[in-house]
Short mmCIF file of C-alpha atoms and ligand atoms in Angstrom, two decimals:
data_model
loop_
_atom_site.label_atom_id
_atom_site.label_comp_id
_atom_site.label_asym_id
_atom_site.label_seq_id
_atom_site.Cartn_x
_atom_site.Cartn_y
_atom_site.Cartn_z
CA UNK A 1 70.92 -46.06 108.66
CA UNK A 2 69.47 -49.54 107.52
CA UNK A 3 71.34 -52.65 108.31
CA UNK A 4 72.42 -54.53 105.25
CA UNK A 5 70.50 -57.95 104.75
CA UNK A 6 72.81 -61.04 104.98
CA UNK A 7 72.90 -64.53 105.78
CA UNK A 8 75.38 -65.48 108.77
CA UNK A 9 77.63 -68.57 108.43
CA UNK A 10 79.63 -69.61 111.62
CA UNK A 11 82.69 -72.12 111.11
CA UNK A 12 82.97 -70.69 107.75
CA UNK A 13 86.32 -71.92 107.05
CA UNK A 14 85.43 -75.53 107.69
CA UNK A 15 84.78 -78.34 105.47
CA UNK A 16 81.02 -77.71 105.06
CA UNK A 17 81.61 -73.96 105.25
CA UNK A 18 83.47 -74.21 102.09
CA UNK A 19 80.93 -76.27 100.06
CA UNK A 20 78.00 -73.90 101.75
CA UNK A 21 79.39 -70.67 101.04
CA UNK A 22 80.17 -71.42 97.46
CA UNK A 23 76.71 -72.37 96.73
CA UNK A 24 75.30 -69.38 98.79
CA UNK A 25 77.38 -66.96 96.87
CA UNK A 26 76.37 -68.54 93.32
CA UNK A 27 72.86 -67.80 94.24
CA UNK A 28 73.48 -64.08 94.99
CA UNK A 29 73.42 -64.34 98.59
CA UNK A 30 75.12 -61.96 100.84
CA UNK A 31 77.20 -63.99 103.29
CA UNK A 32 78.68 -62.81 106.32
CA UNK A 33 81.23 -65.48 107.56
CA UNK A 34 82.73 -66.10 111.19
CA UNK A 35 85.36 -68.37 111.83
CA UNK A 36 88.16 -68.85 114.82
CA UNK A 37 90.74 -68.56 112.04
CA UNK A 38 91.05 -66.25 108.86
CA UNK A 39 89.13 -67.88 106.03
CA UNK A 40 91.29 -68.60 103.03
CA UNK A 41 91.35 -65.83 99.98
CA UNK A 42 89.10 -67.81 97.78
CA UNK A 43 86.35 -68.15 100.26
CA UNK A 44 86.81 -64.71 101.52
CA UNK A 45 85.88 -63.48 97.90
CA UNK A 46 82.73 -65.42 98.13
CA UNK A 47 81.70 -63.22 101.42
CA UNK A 48 80.27 -59.86 101.92
CA UNK A 49 82.26 -59.66 105.20
CA UNK A 50 84.25 -62.14 107.15
CA UNK A 51 85.08 -61.94 110.98
CA UNK A 52 87.85 -63.84 112.78
CA UNK A 53 86.76 -64.74 116.06
CA UNK A 54 84.99 -67.20 118.74
CA UNK A 55 81.30 -67.76 118.60
CA UNK A 56 81.63 -67.40 122.41
CA UNK A 57 82.66 -63.86 122.20
CA UNK A 58 79.51 -61.87 122.95
CA UNK A 59 81.20 -58.69 121.68
CA UNK A 60 81.96 -60.17 118.19
CA UNK A 61 78.39 -61.19 117.92
CA UNK A 62 77.16 -57.87 119.18
CA UNK A 63 79.06 -56.13 116.61
CA UNK A 64 77.52 -58.32 113.78
CA UNK A 65 74.13 -57.63 115.26
CA UNK A 66 74.54 -53.98 115.25
CA UNK A 67 75.81 -53.96 111.57
CA UNK A 68 73.70 -56.48 109.78
CA UNK A 69 70.12 -57.48 109.24
CA UNK A 70 70.33 -61.30 109.34
CA UNK A 71 67.83 -63.32 107.58
CA UNK A 72 69.16 -66.64 108.24
CA UNK A 73 71.99 -68.26 110.32
CA UNK A 74 73.94 -71.45 109.07
CA UNK A 75 75.67 -72.34 112.41
CA UNK A 76 78.38 -74.68 111.37
CA UNK A 77 80.95 -74.20 113.98
CA UNK A 78 81.85 -77.00 116.32
CA UNK A 79 84.52 -78.93 118.02
CA UNK A 80 84.19 -82.43 116.74
CA UNK A 81 83.94 -85.96 118.41
CA UNK A 82 87.48 -87.03 118.70
CA UNK A 83 88.84 -83.54 119.79
CA UNK A 84 85.89 -83.10 122.23
CA UNK A 85 86.86 -86.19 124.12
CA UNK A 86 90.07 -84.60 125.00
CA UNK A 87 88.51 -81.39 126.42
CA UNK A 88 84.86 -82.08 126.99
CA UNK A 89 84.20 -78.88 129.04
CA UNK A 90 85.86 -76.69 126.13
CA UNK A 91 83.51 -78.66 123.63
CA UNK A 92 80.51 -78.11 125.88
CA UNK A 93 81.41 -74.36 126.17
CA UNK A 94 81.91 -74.06 122.12
CA UNK A 95 79.25 -76.42 121.18
CA UNK A 96 76.25 -75.65 123.50
CA UNK A 97 77.41 -72.14 124.49
CA UNK A 98 78.13 -71.10 121.13
CA UNK A 99 74.68 -72.49 119.82
CA UNK A 100 72.96 -70.55 122.52
CA UNK A 101 74.87 -67.37 121.63
CA UNK A 102 73.65 -67.72 117.93
CA UNK A 103 70.08 -68.47 118.63
CA UNK A 104 69.95 -65.69 121.12
CA UNK A 105 71.32 -63.36 118.30
CA UNK A 106 68.84 -64.81 116.01
CA UNK A 107 65.88 -64.05 118.14
CA UNK A 108 67.14 -60.64 118.66
CA UNK A 109 67.47 -59.96 115.14
CA UNK A 110 63.89 -61.41 114.68
CA UNK A 111 62.53 -59.09 117.36
CA UNK A 112 64.31 -55.94 115.78
CA UNK A 113 63.46 -56.47 112.10
CA UNK A 114 59.99 -58.27 112.74
CA UNK A 115 60.45 -61.28 110.80
CA UNK A 116 61.26 -65.14 111.76
CA UNK A 117 65.11 -65.82 111.39
CA UNK A 118 65.83 -69.24 109.70
CA UNK A 119 68.30 -71.15 112.05
CA UNK A 120 69.97 -74.07 110.16
CA UNK A 121 71.98 -76.59 112.56
CA UNK A 122 73.94 -79.45 111.18
CA UNK A 123 73.54 -82.21 113.98
CA UNK A 124 75.31 -85.30 113.60
CA UNK A 125 75.26 -89.23 113.69
CA UNK A 126 77.16 -88.66 117.04
CA UNK A 127 73.68 -87.76 118.43
CA UNK A 128 72.95 -91.59 118.75
CA UNK A 129 74.33 -93.88 121.24
CA UNK A 130 73.92 -97.52 120.76
CA UNK A 131 74.48 -99.15 124.01
CA UNK A 132 76.37 -102.10 122.62
CA UNK A 133 77.75 -103.43 119.50
CA UNK A 134 75.05 -106.06 119.66
CA UNK A 135 72.52 -103.44 119.82
CA UNK A 136 74.16 -101.74 117.04
CA UNK A 137 73.91 -104.96 115.10
CA UNK A 138 70.52 -105.80 116.11
CA UNK A 139 69.09 -102.44 115.27
CA UNK A 140 70.50 -101.61 111.85
CA UNK A 141 68.24 -98.83 110.90
CA UNK A 142 67.25 -96.36 113.58
CA UNK A 143 64.81 -93.50 113.30
CA UNK A 144 65.31 -89.91 114.91
CA UNK A 145 63.90 -90.88 118.10
CA UNK A 146 65.61 -93.87 119.14
CA UNK A 147 68.89 -94.38 120.81
CA UNK A 148 69.74 -90.72 121.49
CA UNK A 149 71.81 -91.34 124.51
CA UNK A 150 75.18 -90.16 122.92
CA UNK A 151 78.30 -91.56 124.33
CA UNK A 152 80.55 -88.33 123.24
CA UNK A 153 80.38 -84.87 124.53
CA UNK A 154 80.10 -83.70 120.93
CA UNK A 155 76.85 -85.95 120.77
CA UNK A 156 75.59 -84.78 123.87
CA UNK A 157 76.16 -81.32 122.67
CA UNK A 158 74.41 -81.78 119.17
CA UNK A 159 71.09 -83.35 120.99
CA UNK A 160 71.38 -80.17 123.33
CA UNK A 161 71.43 -78.09 120.24
CA UNK A 162 68.67 -79.70 118.64
CA UNK A 163 66.74 -79.23 121.92
CA UNK A 164 67.51 -75.46 122.40
CA UNK A 165 66.62 -74.90 118.64
CA UNK A 166 63.29 -76.39 119.19
CA UNK A 167 62.85 -74.39 122.36
CA UNK A 168 63.79 -70.91 120.69
CA UNK A 169 61.08 -71.75 117.81
CA UNK A 170 58.27 -73.12 119.72
CA UNK A 171 58.53 -71.77 123.57
CA UNK A 172 61.36 -69.00 123.75
CA UNK A 173 60.30 -66.61 126.65
CA UNK A 174 57.00 -68.23 127.21
CA UNK A 175 55.99 -65.90 130.04
CA UNK A 176 57.05 -62.60 128.67
CA UNK A 177 54.30 -60.40 127.78
CA UNK A 178 56.00 -58.87 124.73
CA UNK A 179 57.03 -62.51 123.52
CA UNK A 180 57.18 -62.69 119.75
CA UNK A 181 55.84 -66.02 118.36
CA UNK A 182 58.39 -68.19 116.64
CA UNK A 183 61.32 -65.68 116.49
CA UNK A 184 63.48 -68.51 115.11
CA UNK A 185 62.45 -71.07 112.23
CA UNK A 186 64.90 -73.86 113.56
CA UNK A 187 65.63 -76.94 111.14
CA UNK A 188 68.46 -79.63 111.87
CA UNK A 189 69.76 -82.28 109.79
CA UNK A 190 71.60 -85.32 111.57
CA UNK A 191 74.54 -85.93 109.00
CA UNK A 192 76.30 -89.14 108.68
CA UNK A 193 80.21 -88.87 108.08
CA UNK A 194 81.04 -86.64 105.04
CA UNK A 195 83.57 -87.06 102.52
CA UNK A 196 84.77 -84.34 100.43
CA UNK A 197 87.08 -84.24 97.45
CA UNK A 198 88.42 -80.77 98.42
CA UNK A 199 89.23 -81.03 101.93
CA UNK A 200 90.24 -83.34 104.77
CA UNK A 201 88.51 -83.41 108.01
CA UNK A 202 90.24 -82.80 111.17
CA UNK A 203 89.12 -83.76 114.91
CA UNK A 204 86.12 -86.00 113.71
CA UNK A 205 85.67 -89.76 114.46
CA UNK A 206 84.43 -90.67 111.09
CA UNK A 207 87.54 -89.20 109.70
CA UNK A 208 89.13 -92.64 108.76
CA UNK A 209 86.90 -92.88 105.66
CA UNK A 210 87.94 -89.68 103.87
CA UNK A 211 91.56 -89.73 105.39
CA UNK A 212 92.07 -93.33 103.68
CA UNK A 213 90.97 -91.86 100.16
CA UNK A 214 93.16 -88.60 100.42
CA UNK A 215 96.22 -90.38 102.09
CA UNK A 216 96.12 -93.17 99.49
CA UNK A 217 95.72 -90.90 96.70
CA UNK A 218 98.86 -88.94 97.92
CA UNK A 219 100.79 -92.41 97.62
CA UNK A 220 101.12 -92.65 101.35
CA UNK A 221 100.45 -95.57 103.50
CA UNK A 222 97.30 -95.38 105.86
CA UNK A 223 96.64 -96.90 109.10
CA UNK A 224 93.09 -97.19 109.67
CA UNK A 225 91.92 -96.71 113.36
CA UNK A 226 88.98 -98.86 113.12
CA UNK A 227 88.26 -102.35 112.52
CA UNK A 228 87.50 -103.47 108.95
CA UNK A 229 83.88 -104.70 109.88
CA UNK A 230 83.12 -101.14 111.26
CA UNK A 231 80.09 -99.74 109.61
CA UNK A 232 78.41 -96.28 109.76
CA UNK A 233 76.66 -94.10 107.17
CA UNK A 234 78.49 -91.52 105.06
CA UNK A 235 77.77 -89.20 102.26
CA UNK A 236 79.58 -86.87 99.94
CA UNK A 237 79.87 -83.26 100.74
CA UNK A 238 77.84 -82.04 97.61
CA UNK A 239 75.12 -84.13 98.96
CA UNK A 240 75.38 -82.59 102.40
CA UNK A 241 74.99 -79.07 100.88
CA UNK A 242 72.19 -80.26 98.72
CA UNK A 243 70.55 -81.54 102.05
CA UNK A 244 71.01 -78.17 103.95
CA UNK A 245 69.81 -76.09 100.92
CA UNK A 246 66.81 -78.49 100.25
CA UNK A 247 65.65 -78.45 103.83
CA UNK A 248 66.27 -74.60 104.22
CA UNK A 249 63.96 -74.05 101.31
CA UNK A 250 61.18 -76.51 102.23
CA UNK A 251 57.62 -74.85 103.18
CA UNK A 252 57.43 -74.65 106.65
CA UNK A 253 54.03 -76.32 106.90
CA UNK A 254 55.52 -79.28 105.03
CA UNK A 255 57.82 -80.01 108.11
CA UNK A 256 56.73 -82.39 110.60
CA UNK A 257 59.79 -82.30 112.60
CA UNK A 258 62.76 -79.86 113.67
CA UNK A 259 65.24 -82.65 113.20
CA UNK A 260 65.87 -84.90 110.26
CA UNK A 261 68.14 -87.96 109.37
CA UNK A 262 69.57 -88.10 105.76
CA UNK A 263 71.23 -91.03 104.48
CA UNK A 264 72.94 -92.06 101.45
CA UNK A 265 75.31 -95.23 101.65
CA UNK A 266 76.67 -97.52 104.72
CA UNK A 267 80.04 -98.94 103.65
CA UNK A 268 82.28 -100.77 106.12
CA UNK A 269 86.02 -99.61 106.48
CA UNK A 270 86.89 -102.66 104.57
CA UNK A 271 84.66 -101.52 101.67
CA UNK A 272 86.55 -98.22 101.77
CA UNK A 273 89.86 -100.27 101.59
CA UNK A 274 88.67 -102.27 98.53
CA UNK A 275 87.62 -99.11 96.81
CA UNK A 276 90.90 -97.24 97.26
CA UNK A 277 92.75 -100.45 96.22
CA UNK A 278 90.64 -100.82 92.84
CA UNK A 279 91.48 -97.11 92.36
CA UNK A 280 95.23 -97.23 93.33
CA UNK A 281 96.35 -100.85 93.24
CA UNK A 282 99.64 -100.04 95.19
CA UNK A 283 97.66 -98.81 98.18
CA UNK A 284 99.10 -99.54 101.61
CA UNK A 285 96.18 -99.76 104.12
CA UNK A 286 96.56 -101.43 107.39
CA UNK A 287 93.90 -101.75 110.24
CA UNK A 288 95.35 -100.76 113.69
CA UNK A 289 91.97 -99.94 115.68
CA UNK A 290 92.22 -97.53 118.31
CA UNK A 291 90.03 -98.84 120.96
CA UNK A 292 88.50 -95.35 122.26
CA UNK A 293 87.71 -94.08 118.87
CA UNK A 294 86.63 -97.63 117.70
CA UNK A 295 83.98 -97.74 120.63
CA UNK A 296 82.76 -94.30 119.58
CA UNK A 297 82.02 -95.40 116.15
CA UNK A 298 80.51 -98.70 117.52
CA UNK A 299 78.09 -96.35 119.41
CA UNK A 300 76.78 -94.91 115.99
CA UNK A 301 74.07 -96.83 113.88
CA UNK A 302 74.78 -98.79 110.79
CA UNK A 303 72.11 -96.86 108.93
CA UNK A 304 69.51 -93.95 109.72
CA UNK A 305 66.03 -93.99 108.59
CA UNK A 306 65.46 -90.94 106.24
CA UNK A 307 61.72 -91.72 105.40
CA UNK A 308 60.80 -88.39 107.17
CA UNK A 309 63.14 -86.30 105.10
CA UNK A 310 62.02 -88.05 101.98
CA UNK A 311 58.43 -87.54 102.73
CA UNK A 312 58.39 -83.80 104.02
CA UNK A 313 61.03 -82.13 101.82
CA UNK A 314 61.84 -84.57 99.04
CA UNK A 315 65.31 -85.49 100.19
CA UNK A 316 67.06 -88.10 98.08
CA UNK A 317 70.63 -89.04 97.79
CA UNK A 318 72.63 -88.67 94.61
CA UNK A 319 75.27 -91.12 94.90
CA UNK A 320 75.69 -94.92 95.72
CA UNK A 321 79.15 -95.77 97.31
CA UNK A 322 80.27 -96.92 93.92
CA UNK A 323 79.21 -93.82 92.01
CA UNK A 324 80.51 -91.48 94.91
CA UNK A 325 83.86 -92.97 94.06
CA UNK A 326 83.59 -93.19 90.35
CA UNK A 327 81.57 -89.76 89.37
CA UNK A 328 82.54 -87.36 92.26
CA UNK A 329 85.55 -88.38 94.46
CA UNK A 330 88.17 -89.96 91.95
CA UNK A 331 87.99 -87.39 89.20
CA UNK A 332 88.72 -84.41 91.61
CA UNK A 333 90.96 -86.26 93.91
CA UNK A 334 93.10 -87.71 91.22
CA UNK A 335 93.50 -84.21 89.84
CA UNK A 336 94.14 -82.84 92.95
CA UNK A 337 97.06 -85.17 93.82
CA UNK A 338 98.20 -85.68 90.10
CA UNK A 339 97.82 -89.37 90.16
N1 LIG B 401 82.01 -86.36 111.56
C1 LIG B 401 81.55 -86.22 112.72
C2 LIG B 401 82.78 -86.45 113.51
O1 LIG B 401 83.21 -87.61 113.43
C3 LIG B 401 80.44 -86.53 113.12
O2 LIG B 401 79.69 -85.51 112.93
O3 LIG B 401 82.66 -85.93 114.75
#
């Protein structure tokens, strides 16, 4: 019996999963979803199949391996940077152990159907670790190869995932006689903070941006957990999905690296406040920095150099900070909360 050809998406029920699966389904792709929780009914309708389970569960991955022929994996599941600092070993288990399991599944699939399996891995701004706030301010824009000594377990795990992917692509089972060359075509993007009009993030440290928008739009006061002058890059969810599918579609011989920065805009927390006040003049925003979370955001760069992504696969952002609010966020957020 032939196995059905599918694309596997882990962390399917998360923020990025929602956007990505909608896009893949609209292209006619057969998606098999995995998430630790049952995915919502709307998302389920866009999937060929959906499994509730843990990416660390070898039995679950074995069942999927037996049932489906996987052409591509979008490995989105992860425990984010704030949550990870409360349980670093669990974060490592899920973030690195889970990634290893998925890479191994992809390599096994490649071995059994004889074709390279595309492996898309969202990495993060958290992969960076600016040693001090002065270093952050003195090195405004960083390239992919600078300052990659991350301060969070999540960031360390993302760097490990990037390296594991490169290993599976170029060196996996180097000494084995029956080794397949390039079982996995590994491609990764270091995403900035992401803002969605449809979902609110959980467990991240860039959450203050999207939280401020969604909380204020509901008419509730928002206590921002970083200083007003805090600056890191952000982008909208549609831009993040556009980046993922853009990199996935690029011819391999155009790619000079396995890991790419993408960038869109870099507002301060005060810029977020100014924008939400402009949209909702009765907004109640206060700044009460949480020193721990502040230190994490202070270790992330102000801007990322995305010239390699622009050159190799034609990345270009859709929005500025202003147009992200005016053309994407506000129409949908207002409709959602009726304000
Ligand atoms: N948004 C993520 C976080 O804050 C970064 O990838 O953890």
